[in-house]
Amino acid sequence: MKNPIKEEFLKKSTNQEMLEIAQILTKVERNGLLVEVMYSALRAMKDDPNSSPLLCLQIAAEDWDI
């Protein structure tokens, strides 16, 4: 299921970190683990506030074998 708003935003986006986050979330969503990965990433951000959102998502996705 494509989201035209998301697609248009990504076309216009020049922020590399945002693009990487979007790619991770797309993979996670395809694997049906969006809630689990997001929860893990949010916990990681709470535990280490100095971590970037991208890093926390990367770690969470890896933990869930995505």
Short mmCIF file of C-alpha atoms in Angstrom, two decimals:
data_model
loop_
_atom_site.label_atom_id
_atom_site.label_comp_id
_atom_site.label_asym_id
_atom_site.label_seq_id
_atom_site.Cartn_x
_atom_site.Cartn_y
_atom_site.Cartn_z
CA MET A 1 0.00 0.00 0.00
CA LYS A 2 1.64 3.22 -1.13
CA ASN A 3 1.21 6.48 0.69
CA PRO A 4 1.28 9.35 -1.85
CA ILE A 5 1.94 11.98 0.82
CA LYS A 6 4.92 10.01 2.12
CA GLU A 7 6.22 9.46 -1.41
CA GLU A 8 5.99 13.18 -2.22
CA PHE A 9 7.70 14.13 1.04
CA LEU A 10 10.57 11.73 0.40
CA LYS A 11 11.03 13.09 -3.13
CA LYS A 12 11.45 16.61 -1.76
CA SER A 13 13.48 15.67 1.32
CA THR A 14 17.16 16.50 1.33
CA ASN A 15 17.84 15.41 4.90
CA GLN A 16 19.83 12.16 4.66
CA GLU A 17 18.97 11.13 8.22
CA MET A 18 15.25 11.50 7.51
CA LEU A 19 15.60 9.38 4.37
CA GLU A 20 17.40 6.65 6.29
CA ILE A 21 14.73 6.68 9.00
CA ALA A 22 12.03 6.37 6.33
CA GLN A 23 13.83 3.43 4.74
CA ILE A 24 14.13 1.62 8.07
CA LEU A 25 10.48 2.23 8.90
CA THR A 26 9.42 0.95 5.48
CA LYS A 27 11.38 -2.29 5.99
CA VAL A 28 10.05 -2.68 9.51
CA GLU A 29 6.48 -2.10 8.36
CA ARG A 30 6.85 -4.68 5.59
CA ASN A 31 7.95 -7.22 8.20
CA GLY A 32 4.98 -6.46 10.43
CA LEU A 33 7.13 -5.31 13.35
CA LEU A 34 6.49 -1.58 13.38
CA VAL A 35 5.15 -1.41 16.93
CA GLU A 36 7.86 -3.66 18.33
CA VAL A 37 10.71 -1.78 16.68
CA MET A 38 9.30 1.63 17.52
CA TYR A 39 8.84 0.60 21.15
CA SER A 40 12.42 -0.71 21.32
CA ALA A 41 13.77 2.47 19.71
CA LEU A 42 11.81 4.71 22.08
CA ARG A 43 13.08 2.73 25.08
CA ALA A 44 16.63 3.07 23.79
CA MET A 45 16.16 6.84 23.40
CA LYS A 46 14.82 7.07 26.94
CA ASP A 47 17.74 5.04 28.31
CA ASP A 48 20.33 7.09 26.41
CA PRO A 49 19.01 10.57 25.54
CA ASN A 50 22.27 11.38 23.72
CA SER A 51 21.55 8.76 21.03
CA SER A 52 20.07 9.96 17.78
CA PRO A 53 16.67 8.73 16.62
CA LEU A 54 18.35 7.13 13.61
CA LEU A 55 20.82 5.21 15.74
CA CYS A 56 18.06 3.98 18.06
CA LEU A 57 15.98 2.82 15.09
CA GLN A 58 18.96 1.09 13.52
CA ILE A 59 19.71 -0.77 16.74
CA ALA A 60 16.06 -1.69 17.32
CA ALA A 61 15.65 -2.97 13.76
CA GLU A 62 18.81 -5.04 14.11
CA ASP A 63 17.59 -6.43 17.43
CA TRP A 64 14.40 -7.57 15.70
CA ASP A 65 16.41 -9.10 12.80
CA ILE A 66 15.22 -6.60 10.20
#
